[in-house]
Each structure stands twice: as C-alpha cells, then as structure tokens.
Coordinates of C-alpha atoms and ligand atoms in Angstrom, one line a residue:
Chain A
M1 CA -252.9 -42.4 88.3
L2 CA -256.3 -40.8 89.1
K3 CA -258.4 -39.6 86.3
M4 CA -259.0 -35.9 86.2
T5 CA -262.0 -34.7 84.4
N6 CA -264.9 -32.3 83.9
L7 CA -268.4 -32.8 85.2
Y8 CA -271.0 -30.9 83.2
D9 CA -274.5 -30.6 84.8
V10 CA -277.0 -29.6 82.2
S11 CA -279.6 -28.7 84.9
K12 CA -277.3 -25.8 85.9
C13 CA -276.3 -24.6 82.5
T14 CA -277.9 -21.4 81.2
A15 CA -276.2 -21.6 77.8
C16 CA -274.3 -18.4 78.4
R17 CA -271.5 -19.9 76.3
G18 CA -268.8 -18.5 78.5
C19 CA -267.0 -21.9 78.2
Q20 CA -267.1 -21.5 74.4
V21 CA -265.5 -18.1 74.6
A22 CA -263.0 -19.0 77.3
C23 CA -261.9 -22.0 75.1
K24 CA -261.4 -19.8 72.1
D25 CA -259.5 -17.3 74.2
W26 CA -257.1 -19.8 75.8
N27 CA -256.4 -21.7 72.6
Q28 CA -256.2 -18.5 70.6
L29 CA -258.8 -19.6 68.1
P30 CA -260.2 -17.2 65.6
A31 CA -264.0 -16.7 65.4
V32 CA -265.9 -18.8 62.9
I33 CA -269.1 -17.3 61.8
E34 CA -271.7 -19.7 60.4
P35 CA -274.9 -18.5 58.8
F36 CA -278.0 -18.3 60.9
T37 CA -280.1 -21.5 60.6
G38 CA -283.1 -20.5 62.7
N39 CA -281.5 -21.8 65.9
Y40 CA -279.6 -20.0 68.6
Q41 CA -276.8 -22.6 68.4
T42 CA -273.7 -20.8 67.1
H43 CA -272.2 -23.7 65.1
E44 CA -273.6 -26.9 63.7
T45 CA -270.9 -28.9 65.4
T46 CA -267.3 -28.6 66.5
N47 CA -265.0 -27.2 63.7
G48 CA -261.3 -26.7 63.1
D49 CA -261.3 -23.5 65.2
T50 CA -264.0 -24.3 67.6
Y51 CA -263.2 -27.1 70.1
T52 CA -266.4 -26.8 72.1
I53 CA -269.9 -25.6 71.5
V54 CA -273.1 -25.4 73.4
K55 CA -275.9 -27.1 71.5
F56 CA -279.5 -25.9 71.6
I57 CA -281.7 -28.9 71.1
E58 CA -285.4 -28.1 70.6
Q59 CA -287.8 -30.4 72.4
I60 CA -291.5 -30.4 72.0
D61 CA -293.2 -31.5 75.2
D62 CA -296.9 -32.1 75.4
V63 CA -297.2 -30.4 78.8
K64 CA -294.5 -27.8 78.9
G65 CA -294.5 -26.8 75.2
I66 CA -291.3 -26.0 73.4
Q67 CA -288.2 -26.6 75.5
W68 CA -284.5 -26.0 74.9
N69 CA -282.1 -28.7 76.0
F70 CA -278.5 -27.3 76.3
L71 CA -275.4 -29.4 75.9
K72 CA -271.8 -28.6 76.0
F73 CA -270.3 -30.7 73.3
Q74 CA -266.6 -31.5 72.7
C75 CA -264.2 -34.4 72.7
M76 CA -265.1 -37.0 75.3
H77 CA -261.6 -38.1 76.0
C78 CA -262.5 -41.8 75.8
F79 CA -260.6 -44.2 78.0
D80 CA -260.2 -46.4 74.9
P81 CA -259.9 -43.7 72.2
E82 CA -260.6 -45.1 68.7
C83 CA -259.1 -41.9 67.1
M84 CA -255.8 -42.9 68.7
K85 CA -255.9 -46.4 67.2
V86 CA -256.6 -45.3 63.6
C87 CA -254.1 -42.5 63.4
P88 CA -251.4 -43.6 60.9
T89 CA -248.8 -41.1 62.2
D90 CA -249.3 -41.9 65.9
C91 CA -249.8 -38.3 66.7
I92 CA -252.6 -38.9 69.3
K93 CA -251.6 -39.7 72.8
Q94 CA -253.3 -40.2 76.1
T95 CA -252.0 -38.6 79.3
E96 CA -252.0 -40.7 82.5
W97 CA -254.8 -38.7 84.0
G98 CA -257.0 -39.2 80.9
A99 CA -256.6 -36.4 78.4
V100 CA -256.5 -37.5 74.8
I101 CA -254.1 -35.0 73.0
K102 CA -252.7 -34.5 69.6
D103 CA -249.3 -33.5 68.4
Y104 CA -250.2 -31.1 65.6
D105 CA -246.7 -31.2 64.1
K106 CA -247.3 -34.8 63.1
C107 CA -250.9 -34.6 62.0
I108 CA -251.3 -34.9 58.2
G109 CA -255.0 -34.1 58.1
C110 CA -256.0 -37.5 56.8
H111 CA -259.4 -37.4 58.6
Y112 CA -259.2 -41.0 59.8
C113 CA -259.8 -39.9 63.4
T114 CA -262.8 -37.8 62.4
Y115 CA -264.6 -40.8 61.0
A116 CA -263.3 -43.3 63.6
C117 CA -264.6 -41.2 66.5
P118 CA -268.1 -42.3 67.6
F119 CA -269.0 -38.6 68.0
E120 CA -267.2 -37.4 64.9
I121 CA -265.4 -34.8 67.0
P122 CA -262.0 -34.1 65.4
Q123 CA -262.5 -31.5 62.7
Y124 CA -260.4 -30.3 59.8
R125 CA -258.5 -27.0 60.0
K126 CA -257.8 -26.2 56.4
R127 CA -255.1 -23.6 56.8
Q128 CA -252.8 -26.0 58.5
D129 CA -254.1 -29.3 56.9
I130 CA -254.7 -30.9 60.3
T131 CA -257.6 -32.0 62.4
T132 CA -258.2 -30.4 65.8
K133 CA -260.2 -31.1 69.0
C134 CA -260.5 -30.3 72.7
T135 CA -257.3 -31.0 74.6
L136 CA -258.9 -31.0 78.1
C137 CA -256.5 -28.0 78.6
Y138 CA -253.7 -30.5 79.5
E139 CA -251.1 -27.8 79.5
R140 CA -253.1 -25.9 82.1
V141 CA -253.9 -29.0 84.1
E142 CA -250.3 -30.1 84.2
E143 CA -249.5 -26.7 85.7
G144 CA -252.1 -27.2 88.4
L145 CA -254.7 -25.0 86.8
T146 CA -258.3 -25.8 85.9
P147 CA -259.4 -26.1 82.2
A148 CA -260.4 -22.7 80.8
C149 CA -264.0 -23.7 80.3
A150 CA -264.5 -25.0 83.9
R151 CA -262.7 -21.9 85.3
T152 CA -265.1 -19.6 83.5
C153 CA -268.4 -21.2 84.1
P154 CA -270.5 -18.8 86.3
T155 CA -273.2 -21.2 87.4
G156 CA -271.1 -24.1 88.5
A157 CA -272.5 -26.3 85.7
L158 CA -268.9 -27.2 84.8
Q159 CA -266.5 -28.5 87.4
F160 CA -263.1 -30.0 87.2
G161 CA -261.6 -32.6 89.6
E162 CA -261.0 -36.2 90.3
R163 CA -263.3 -38.4 88.3
E164 CA -264.2 -40.7 91.2
E165 CA -265.2 -37.7 93.4
L166 CA -267.2 -36.1 90.6
L167 CA -269.0 -39.4 90.0
I168 CA -270.2 -39.5 93.6
Q169 CA -271.4 -35.9 93.2
A170 CA -273.1 -36.8 89.9
R171 CA -275.0 -39.7 91.5
E172 CA -276.3 -37.5 94.3
R173 CA -277.4 -34.9 91.7
V174 CA -279.2 -37.5 89.6
K175 CA -281.0 -38.8 92.7
F176 CA -282.1 -35.2 93.5
L177 CA -283.2 -34.5 89.9
K178 CA -285.2 -37.8 89.7
A179 CA -287.1 -36.8 92.9
N180 CA -287.7 -33.3 91.6
G181 CA -289.5 -33.6 88.3
F182 CA -286.8 -35.2 86.1
P183 CA -287.6 -39.0 86.3
N184 CA -285.3 -39.8 83.3
A185 CA -282.3 -38.0 84.8
T186 CA -279.1 -39.9 84.2
I187 CA -275.3 -39.9 84.2
Y188 CA -273.5 -40.0 80.8
G189 CA -269.9 -41.0 80.4
E190 CA -269.5 -43.3 83.3
K191 CA -269.8 -46.5 81.3
E192 CA -270.3 -45.5 77.7
L193 CA -267.6 -46.9 75.4
G194 CA -265.9 -48.3 78.4
G195 CA -265.8 -45.0 80.1
L196 CA -265.4 -41.4 79.0
N197 CA -263.2 -38.9 80.7
K198 CA -266.0 -36.3 80.5
L199 CA -268.9 -36.7 82.7
Y200 CA -272.4 -35.4 82.2
V201 CA -275.5 -35.1 84.4
L202 CA -278.5 -35.1 82.0
T203 CA -282.1 -34.2 82.9
D204 CA -283.4 -36.6 80.3
T205 CA -282.3 -39.6 78.2
P206 CA -279.2 -39.0 76.1
D207 CA -281.0 -39.0 72.8
K208 CA -282.8 -35.8 73.9
F209 CA -279.4 -34.2 74.0
D210 CA -278.2 -35.3 70.6
L211 CA -276.0 -37.9 72.2
P212 CA -275.9 -41.5 71.1
V213 CA -277.6 -43.6 73.8
D214 CA -275.2 -46.5 73.3
P215 CA -272.2 -45.1 71.4
K216 CA -270.3 -47.6 69.4
V217 CA -267.3 -47.7 67.2
S218 CA -268.5 -48.2 63.6
G219 CA -268.3 -51.8 62.4
N220 CA -266.6 -50.5 59.2
I221 CA -263.8 -49.0 61.3
G222 CA -263.5 -52.2 63.4
F223 CA -263.2 -54.4 60.3
W224 CA -260.6 -52.0 58.8
Q225 CA -258.5 -51.8 61.9
N226 CA -258.8 -55.3 63.3
W227 CA -258.9 -57.4 60.2
V228 CA -257.8 -55.7 57.1
Q229 CA -254.8 -53.7 58.4
P230 CA -253.2 -56.4 60.5
Y231 CA -253.7 -59.5 58.4
F232 CA -254.7 -58.8 54.9
G233 CA -251.5 -57.2 53.8
W234 CA -249.6 -60.5 54.3
L235 CA -250.9 -61.6 50.9
I236 CA -248.4 -59.2 49.4
P237 CA -245.2 -60.8 50.8
V238 CA -246.6 -64.2 49.9
T239 CA -246.9 -63.4 46.2
L240 CA -243.5 -61.6 46.2
G241 CA -242.0 -64.7 47.8
A242 CA -243.7 -67.0 45.2
S243 CA -242.3 -64.8 42.4
A244 CA -238.8 -64.9 43.9
L245 CA -239.1 -68.7 44.2
S246 CA -240.3 -69.0 40.7
F247 CA -237.3 -66.9 39.5
V248 CA -235.0 -69.5 40.9
T249 CA -236.9 -72.7 40.1
S250 CA -237.9 -71.8 36.6
R251 CA -234.2 -71.0 35.8
L252 CA -233.0 -74.3 37.3
L253 CA -235.6 -76.3 35.4
A254 CA -234.8 -74.4 32.2
N255 CA -231.1 -75.3 32.5
K256 CA -232.0 -78.9 32.3
A257 CA -233.7 -78.3 28.9
P258 CA -232.1 -75.3 27.4
A259 CA -233.8 -75.3 24.1
H260 CA -237.0 -74.8 25.9
T261 CA -236.5 -71.1 26.7
E262 CA -235.5 -70.0 23.2
G263 CA -238.0 -67.1 22.8
G264 CA -240.1 -68.5 25.6
H265 CA -242.4 -71.5 25.3
E266 CA -246.1 -71.8 25.4
Chain B
M1 CA -227.9 -66.2 34.0
Q2 CA -230.4 -64.4 31.8
W3 CA -232.8 -61.8 33.1
I4 CA -234.8 -60.9 30.0
P5 CA -234.4 -62.5 26.6
E6 CA -232.4 -60.4 24.2
Y7 CA -234.3 -58.0 21.9
K8 CA -233.7 -59.3 18.4
A9 CA -234.4 -56.8 15.7
D10 CA -233.3 -59.0 12.8
V11 CA -236.0 -61.5 13.0
P12 CA -239.6 -61.2 11.8
R13 CA -241.6 -59.2 14.3
V14 CA -245.3 -58.3 14.7
E15 CA -247.0 -55.4 16.5
R16 CA -248.6 -56.3 19.9
F17 CA -249.2 -53.0 21.6
N18 CA -249.6 -49.6 19.9
F19 CA -248.1 -46.4 21.3
L20 CA -251.1 -45.4 23.3
A21 CA -251.4 -48.7 25.0
R22 CA -247.7 -48.6 26.0
F23 CA -247.9 -45.0 27.1
S24 CA -250.9 -45.6 29.4
H25 CA -249.5 -48.9 30.6
W26 CA -246.2 -47.4 31.8
G27 CA -247.9 -44.2 32.9
H28 CA -250.2 -46.0 35.2
T29 CA -247.4 -48.4 36.3
V30 CA -245.3 -45.4 37.5
T31 CA -248.2 -43.6 39.2
F32 CA -249.6 -46.9 40.7
L33 CA -246.3 -47.7 42.3
L34 CA -245.9 -44.1 43.6
C35 CA -249.3 -44.3 45.2
L36 CA -248.4 -47.8 46.5
F37 CA -245.2 -46.8 48.3
T38 CA -246.6 -43.6 49.7
G39 CA -249.8 -45.4 50.8
L40 CA -247.9 -48.2 52.4
A41 CA -246.1 -45.6 54.6
L42 CA -249.5 -45.1 56.2
F43 CA -250.8 -48.7 55.9
L44 CA -247.8 -50.3 57.6
S45 CA -247.3 -49.5 61.3
D46 CA -243.9 -48.0 62.0
A47 CA -243.1 -47.2 58.4
G48 CA -241.6 -43.9 59.2
W49 CA -238.5 -44.9 57.2
L50 CA -240.7 -45.4 54.1
A51 CA -242.4 -42.0 54.6
A52 CA -238.9 -40.4 55.1
I53 CA -238.1 -41.2 51.5
F54 CA -240.8 -38.8 50.5
G55 CA -239.8 -36.2 53.1
G56 CA -242.0 -37.5 55.9
Y57 CA -245.7 -38.3 56.2
A58 CA -246.9 -35.0 54.9
G59 CA -244.6 -35.3 51.8
A60 CA -245.8 -38.9 51.2
G61 CA -249.4 -37.6 51.4
L62 CA -248.6 -35.0 48.8
V63 CA -246.9 -37.4 46.4
H64 CA -249.8 -39.8 46.9
R65 CA -252.2 -37.1 45.7
I66 CA -250.1 -35.9 42.8
A67 CA -249.6 -39.5 41.6
A68 CA -253.3 -40.1 42.1
V69 CA -254.2 -37.2 39.9
G70 CA -251.6 -38.4 37.4
L71 CA -253.1 -41.9 37.4
T72 CA -256.6 -40.5 36.9
I73 CA -255.5 -38.4 34.0
I74 CA -253.6 -41.3 32.3
L75 CA -256.6 -43.6 32.8
A76 CA -258.9 -41.0 31.3
I77 CA -256.6 -40.4 28.3
G78 CA -256.3 -44.2 27.8
M79 CA -260.0 -44.7 27.9
V80 CA -261.0 -41.8 25.7
A81 CA -258.2 -41.9 23.1
G82 CA -257.9 -45.6 23.2
F83 CA -261.6 -46.4 23.2
K84 CA -261.4 -48.8 20.3
G85 CA -258.5 -50.6 21.9
I86 CA -260.3 -50.9 25.2
I87 CA -263.3 -52.4 23.4
A88 CA -261.1 -54.9 21.5
W89 CA -259.5 -55.8 24.9
F90 CA -262.9 -56.3 26.4
Q91 CA -264.0 -58.5 23.6
D92 CA -261.0 -60.7 23.9
I93 CA -261.6 -61.1 27.7
L94 CA -265.2 -62.2 26.9
R95 CA -263.8 -64.9 24.6
F96 CA -263.1 -66.9 27.8
G97 CA -263.1 -70.5 26.8
V98 CA -262.0 -74.0 27.6
N99 CA -258.5 -73.1 26.4
D100 CA -258.4 -70.4 29.1
I101 CA -259.5 -72.7 31.8
M102 CA -256.8 -75.2 30.8
F103 CA -254.3 -72.4 30.9
I104 CA -255.3 -71.4 34.4
V105 CA -255.3 -74.9 35.7
K106 CA -251.8 -75.6 34.3
F107 CA -250.5 -72.2 35.1
P108 CA -249.1 -72.9 38.6
L109 CA -246.8 -75.5 37.1
E110 CA -245.8 -73.2 34.3
F111 CA -245.2 -70.4 36.9
F112 CA -242.5 -72.4 38.6
G113 CA -240.9 -73.5 35.4
F114 CA -242.2 -77.0 34.7
P115 CA -242.7 -77.7 31.1
V116 CA -246.4 -77.9 30.3
K117 CA -248.4 -78.0 27.1
V118 CA -251.3 -75.6 26.9
P119 CA -254.0 -75.2 24.2
P120 CA -253.7 -72.3 21.7
Q121 CA -254.5 -68.9 23.2
T122 CA -256.2 -65.8 21.9
R123 CA -254.6 -62.3 22.2
F124 CA -254.6 -62.6 26.0
N125 CA -254.1 -66.0 27.6
G126 CA -256.3 -67.2 30.5
G127 CA -254.0 -65.7 33.1
E128 CA -253.9 -62.4 31.3
K129 CA -257.6 -62.4 31.0
G130 CA -257.9 -62.9 34.7
N131 CA -255.4 -60.1 35.3
S132 CA -257.3 -57.9 32.9
M133 CA -260.4 -58.4 34.9
V134 CA -259.1 -58.2 38.5
T135 CA -256.4 -55.5 38.3
P136 CA -258.4 -52.8 36.5
T137 CA -261.3 -53.5 38.9
M138 CA -259.0 -52.9 41.9
V139 CA -257.6 -49.7 40.3
I140 CA -261.1 -48.4 39.7
L141 CA -262.0 -49.2 43.3
L142 CA -258.9 -47.4 44.5
V143 CA -259.7 -44.3 42.5
L144 CA -263.3 -44.1 43.7
S145 CA -262.5 -44.8 47.3
G146 CA -259.4 -42.6 47.1
Y147 CA -261.4 -39.5 46.1
I148 CA -263.9 -40.2 48.8
M149 CA -261.1 -40.2 51.3
W150 CA -259.5 -37.1 49.9
F151 CA -262.8 -35.1 50.0
P152 CA -264.8 -36.7 52.8
A153 CA -266.8 -33.6 53.6
I154 CA -268.9 -33.9 50.4
F155 CA -269.8 -37.6 51.0
P156 CA -271.9 -39.2 53.8
G157 CA -269.9 -40.4 56.7
G158 CA -270.9 -44.0 56.3
L159 CA -269.5 -44.0 52.8
V160 CA -266.2 -42.6 54.0
R161 CA -265.9 -45.4 56.5
V162 CA -266.6 -48.0 53.8
A163 CA -264.0 -46.3 51.6
Y164 CA -261.2 -46.8 54.2
W165 CA -261.3 -50.6 54.1
T166 CA -262.2 -50.7 50.4
H167 CA -259.1 -48.7 49.6
D168 CA -256.9 -51.1 51.6
I169 CA -258.4 -54.3 50.3
A170 CA -258.2 -53.1 46.7
M171 CA -254.7 -52.0 47.4
V172 CA -253.7 -55.5 48.6
L173 CA -255.5 -57.4 45.9
G174 CA -254.2 -55.0 43.2
T175 CA -250.7 -55.3 44.5
V176 CA -250.9 -59.1 44.7
M177 CA -251.8 -59.2 41.1
V178 CA -249.3 -56.6 40.1
S179 CA -246.4 -58.2 41.9
M180 CA -247.0 -61.5 40.0
H181 CA -247.8 -59.7 36.8
A182 CA -244.7 -57.5 36.9
Y183 CA -242.5 -60.6 37.4
L184 CA -244.3 -62.5 34.7
G185 CA -244.1 -59.6 32.3
S186 CA -240.3 -59.3 32.8
F187 CA -238.1 -61.9 34.4
H188 CA -240.2 -65.0 34.1
P189 CA -238.5 -67.2 31.4
G190 CA -241.7 -68.6 30.2
S191 CA -243.0 -65.2 29.2
G192 CA -239.9 -64.3 27.3
E193 CA -240.7 -61.8 24.6
S194 CA -243.9 -60.3 26.1
F195 CA -241.8 -57.5 27.8
W196 CA -240.7 -56.2 24.4
G197 CA -244.3 -56.2 23.3
M198 CA -245.1 -53.7 26.0
W199 CA -241.7 -51.8 25.8
K200 CA -241.0 -51.6 22.1
G201 CA -244.4 -52.5 20.7
T202 CA -243.4 -55.6 18.7
V203 CA -242.8 -59.3 19.5
R204 CA -241.0 -62.0 17.5
A205 CA -243.5 -63.6 15.1
D206 CA -242.4 -67.1 16.1
W207 CA -243.1 -66.3 19.7
A208 CA -246.5 -64.9 18.9
K209 CA -247.4 -68.0 16.9
H210 CA -246.3 -70.1 19.9
H211 CA -247.9 -68.2 22.7
H212 CA -251.0 -66.7 21.2
A213 CA -251.7 -68.9 18.2
I214 CA -255.3 -67.9 17.8
W215 CA -254.5 -64.2 17.9
Y216 CA -251.5 -64.6 15.5
E217 CA -253.5 -66.6 13.0
E218 CA -256.4 -64.1 13.1
T219 CA -254.2 -61.0 12.9
Y220 CA -251.2 -61.9 10.9
G221 CA -251.6 -65.4 9.7
D222 CA -253.8 -67.2 7.1
K223 CA -257.1 -66.5 8.8
K224 CA -256.6 -62.7 8.4
D225 CA -257.3 -62.9 4.7
A226 CA -260.2 -65.3 5.2
E227 CA -262.1 -62.8 7.2
Ligands
LIG301 C1 -257.1 -41.7 42.3 C2 -256.4 -42.5 43.0 C3 -256.2 -42.4 44.6 C4 -256.6 -41.4 45.4 C5 -257.4 -40.2 45.2 C6 -256.1 -41.8 46.7 C7 -256.3 -41.1 47.9 C8 -255.9 -41.5 49.2 C9 -256.1 -40.7 50.4 C10 -256.8 -39.4 50.5 C11 -255.6 -41.5 51.4 C12 -255.6 -41.1 52.9 C13 -254.3 -40.7 53.4 C14 -253.9 -39.3 53.0 O1 -254.7 -38.4 53.3 O2 -252.8 -39.1 52.5 C15 -255.0 -42.7 50.8 C16 -254.4 -43.7 51.6 C17 -253.9 -44.8 51.0 N1 -253.8 -45.1 49.7 FE1 -254.6 -44.0 48.2 N2 -255.4 -43.0 46.6 C18 -255.4 -43.4 45.3 C19 -254.8 -44.5 44.7 C20 -254.1 -45.4 45.4 C21 -253.4 -46.5 44.8 C22 -253.3 -46.8 43.4 C23 -252.9 -47.2 45.9 C24 -252.0 -48.4 45.9 C25 -251.9 -49.3 45.0 C26 -253.2 -46.5 47.1 C27 -252.9 -47.0 48.4 C28 -253.2 -46.3 49.5 C29 -252.8 -46.8 50.8 C30 -252.1 -48.1 51.2 C31 -253.3 -45.9 51.8 C32 -253.2 -46.0 53.3 C33 -254.4 -46.6 53.9 C34 -254.3 -46.8 55.3 O3 -253.8 -45.9 56.1 O4 -254.7 -47.9 55.8 N3 -254.0 -45.4 46.8 N4 -255.3 -42.7 49.5
LIG302 C1 -242.9 -53.1 36.6 C2 -244.1 -53.4 36.4 C3 -244.7 -54.0 35.2 C4 -244.3 -54.8 34.1 C5 -242.9 -55.2 33.9 C6 -245.4 -55.0 33.3 C7 -245.3 -55.7 32.1 C8 -246.4 -56.0 31.3 C9 -246.3 -56.6 30.0 C10 -245.1 -57.2 29.4 C11 -247.6 -56.7 29.5 C12 -248.0 -57.3 28.2 C13 -248.4 -58.7 28.4 C14 -248.8 -59.3 27.1 O1 -248.0 -59.5 26.2 O2 -250.0 -59.5 26.9 C15 -248.5 -56.1 30.5 C16 -249.9 -56.0 30.3 C17 -250.7 -55.4 31.3 N1 -250.3 -54.8 32.4 FE1 -248.4 -54.6 33.1 N2 -246.5 -54.4 33.8 C18 -246.2 -53.8 35.0 C19 -247.0 -53.1 35.9 C20 -248.3 -53.0 35.8 C21 -249.2 -52.3 36.7 C22 -248.7 -51.6 37.9 C23 -250.5 -52.5 36.2 C24 -251.8 -52.0 36.8 C25 -252.0 -51.4 37.8 C26 -250.4 -53.3 35.0 C27 -251.5 -53.7 34.3 C28 -251.5 -54.4 33.1 C29 -252.6 -54.9 32.4 C30 -254.1 -54.7 32.9 C31 -252.2 -55.5 31.2 C32 -253.0 -56.2 30.2 C33 -253.4 -57.6 30.6 C34 -252.3 -58.6 30.7 O3 -251.5 -58.7 29.8 O4 -252.1 -59.2 31.8 N3 -249.1 -53.6 34.8 N4 -247.7 -55.6 31.5
LIG303 S1 -264.5 -38.5 71.7 FE1 -263.6 -39.0 69.6 S2 -261.8 -37.6 69.5 FE2 -262.4 -37.6 71.6 S3 -261.1 -39.3 72.5 FE3 -263.0 -40.2 71.9 S4 -262.7 -41.0 69.9 FE4 -261.1 -39.5 70.3
LIG304 S1 -256.1 -36.4 60.9 FE1 -254.2 -36.2 62.1 S2 -254.7 -36.9 64.1 FE2 -256.4 -37.6 62.8 S3 -255.8 -39.7 62.2 FE3 -255.0 -38.3 60.6 S4 -252.9 -37.8 61.2 FE4 -253.9 -38.7 63.1

C-alpha cells in the first residue's frame, strides 16, 4: 500500500505552534507547563502529554546575526521502527500506510522503546504508567481525514498526502531554496534509517535543526536485541538439561556401588 | 529412589550455617526466583502464558519490582548484620589453592556421578568458591542495572542502554549458576548432607570430615585447640 505521510517545510513555518495546539486538542492532552529556560521553546522535548513540539534552535550566523531555526518534532514513524522490535509486550504496530502506533492497554511503561528510538521520542506518562508518542492521527487518516496538525497549519508548512508525491514536491522545493540563498537546503527522512514516514524540507544541514545527521540505532540496543536476547538465553536450558542428566546418571552409577552414597562422598 | 538423604538427628552434628546466613540465603532465593520468572516473561518472546501467572505483563512488572526491593533489603540485612560472616566467607574464597583447582578439574566427573577422589577442601570447595564469586557478582550487576532500568530518567541515556544488555547477561549467567547450584545443593547424591546445612543449620560430623576436611579440622577437630 502507498505510504501516507506529512511533509514539513521549515522555510514556510512561522512557529505559530498551531500544530502543537491542534495535536493537544485532538488527542485530549492536558497542558504541561515547563519552567522558562530563556528560550521561546515551550518544552524541552516531547513528553507524556505532548506528542509534538516546535523547537526553537538558536543559530549564530556571522553575516545575519542571531537566527532562529524552527523544527516541528515528533515521532518519525520509521519504516523499520526499532521501538517496535524492543517492545516486550508487542504493543507497537505499524499500519500498512506507515503509521507506527501503540496499544496503550498493553504498554507496561518499561521505557525500552524510549531508549531504543534513535530520537528518544516515546515519553513516559506517569499517571497511566505508559509511554506515549505521535500516532500520525491514524484514526483520522483511516476515516479519510488529514492529521490534526496538518489540517491546522495556516502557512502550508505542513502537508499530508502520498509520500511519493510529497517527495517530488520536496525535491522541487529544495532546488528552489538552493537557488535562493539556502545552499545547504536538503530533504530529511527520505533515506535516513532506511526511510522515515515523516518528510522534512530543511533550509540547512540537519544538525542545525537538532536532528542527527546520520541517525543510527545504538550499538548497545543492537547487541541486546540481536545477540543477547535470541541466543544467550539458551545457556539456561543447557544447564538445566545437564542437571537432569546428572540426576539420572549419578543415581545409576551410585546403584552399582551403594555404600558410596552413605552421607555423600567427597 | 532417594531424593535427598534422610535428616539424622541421632548422629553427631556440627553447625555449618547460622540463622542469619540461612535466613538471607532462602530470602534471596525466593526473591531471585520471583524476579527471574517475572523477568523471563519479558525476556522470552511469546511468554504471555508466563506473564498470565502474575496477572499479565503489568502484574509481572509489579511482582518484579516488589521482589527486587525484597532482594535488596535482604542483601542489605545480610551484609550489615552478617558482616563478620561475609568477611569469613571472603577469606575462605581467597584461600583458593591447588586443592580447589583439583576439585574443579575433577568436578565434571563427580557431577555425573563417577567416583572420584579429591584432595581435602576448606569450608567451601573449589566449585562453591567459584559459585561464591560468580553468582553474587551477577546479583550485584542485576541490582545495579535493575535500578537504572527502573528509574531511567535520573541516569544518562547511554547508561540505560548498557543496563539493558547487562541485566540480561547477568540474568542468564546468574541463572546458569543457580540452576546447577540448586540441583547440587539438593538432589545431587554426591552433595548429600549439604542441604541440611542450609536448611537446619547443621550437618553430620562424619560428612563434614569427609567433604570439608580442612574446615572440619580447623573448626571442630584437633587443629581448633592448636590455634
Ligand atoms: C534489585 C533488583 C532488580 C531490579 C530493580 C530490576 C528491575 C527491572 C526492570 C525495571 C526491568 C524492566 C521491565 C519492567 O519495567 O518491568 C527488568 C527486567 C528484567 N529483569 Fe530485573 N530487576 C532486578 C533483579 C532481577 C533479577 C534478580 C533477575 C533474574 C534473575 C531479573 C531479570 C530480569 C529480566 C529477565 C528482565 C527482562 C529483560 C528483557 O526484557 O530483556 N531482574 N528488571
Ligand atoms: C532452590 C534453590 C537453592 C538451593 C536448594 C540451594 C542450596 C544451597 C545449599 C545447600 C548451600 C550450602 C552449600 C554448602 O554446604 O556449602 C548453598 C549455598 C549458597 N547458595 Fe544456594 N541454594 C538455592 C538457591 C540459591 C540462589 C537463588 C542463590 C543466589 C542467587 C544462591 C546462592 C548461594 C551462595 C552464594 C551460596 C554459598 C556458596 C556455595 O556454597 O556455593 N542459592 N545453597
Ligand atoms: S521515531 Fe522512534 S518512536 Fe517513532 S517509529 Fe521511529 S523508533 Fe519508533
Ligand atoms: S514502554 Fe510500552 S510501548 Fe514502550 S517498549 Fe515498553 S511496553 Fe512497549
């Protein structure tokens, strides 16, 4: 099935945070007020009741002085989601059109997905002992609607549609930006981690937007999931088997020399 | 067929483990096993049936945490109240000598029931010395990594990711040791009396002389008066 996704064009974003509010509204999430840290950004990162935020990233440019880079940040709906692989209760699923969603009834709040995610997106919601994240509004999309954030965006910075079509549009836009004073303009999400089901048009390199240039699943998580979990545990049945075998053989051998077991031997 | 040798009260017996040692041993056995089975529900894929015993995954998680706190408390009590005993245990482990190496070399044969002759042993034989080093190390690793996994927000993310595989490796190595240890300390005919040492506190004097000759001589035999 065709992938359906958001395209977010930072060059059109005014950081009005309409998407952030629309997300709260649709998902009925209470406000979370974090202390002022000398930055206009509302929250440090996503949290248990805030699935998406607009980041304000300060850039000091020699020519233009202090600049703000804005970035709508949320779950990237990876094609190959690591969060889904580590979840011990199998509560994370991927829809055919590319949304990575969670069944909160099954989540036990173990945090594995938080630390497996290359962006550390899923966040803990204490009152329910679960971790939460953006759902790509899959309930809306499956009813033929647009995600709440994209529906709200007044400037057209956020669009929703078929990924292939949005990619064509994104390439055009990057070409235009490159020719108009943004030589480092780039697409993010096309190839990263094998493809993300969230596309970005950036006016500069990803690191200027607080995004990992080459996101990777941590080696610690890979070692845990690909080596320790599947293979290492087999040592346990081996020792249990050896003990069961010994139970039989030591009794058979003892029967041949009965005096030997009296109170045990050395 | 005999499972465990009969407990004989009418023969000379000597003390092997005091009350505190037995209390902490069985206390951490119960909490370790509770942690193990609730943890395995997450470690094994498709172990919903195992989680169901504890009322589902959330219930298993709760039991894991309660048992973890229980384990921590019992370890703390054992270490503080039994400080002297721990030191004596440690000193015995450090007396690792040729007799212990001989024991470990011959142990695989002994394990399966072949008659072997091993040199005299101290309070803990070569195998028990190995167990005394490996198992507690794994338990300490489990406790440390476990609390990091429980309260990840107060630790750096990199440490949390290390804790995940550390917890699993320590679980596997600890369980490997414990599964052999539990069998050796109960149904293995060669170990005979040792179960009663941990259950009732005393073992038959003739068994002690036989299995832990050096310890017996030093604690209850001729050498005791010489010291
Ligand atoms: C102080 C002691 C311990 C603490 C604080 C602790 C804590 C934890 C936590 C927080 C988890 C994550 C899952 C969840 O949220 O329920 C976990 C998983 C686990 N624990 Fe423990 N634990 C402790 C001791 C043990 C012991 C003694 C064992 C086994 C012998 C054990 C075996 C496991 C296993 C197998 C998992 C699942 C790991 C996986 O999903 O791959 N834990 N533990
Ligand atoms: C049902 C399970 C178990 C049984 C039947 C059992 C039995 C015993 C016995 C009989 C001894 C005394 C051995 C001697 O005479 O020196 C002992 C010692 C010991 N046990 Fe256990 N035990 C069990 C589980 C555990 C568990 C779960 C742990 C740790 C996680 C543990 C750790 C130890 C240690 C460290 C010692 C002292 C060193 C040694 O003798 O190997 N045991 N156990
Ligand atoms: S961004 Fe993180 S939470 Fe979202 S799908 Fe990818 S791994 Fe999962
Ligand atoms: S916190 Fe919930 S969704 Fe995340 S891995 Fe654990 S059980 Fe799965």
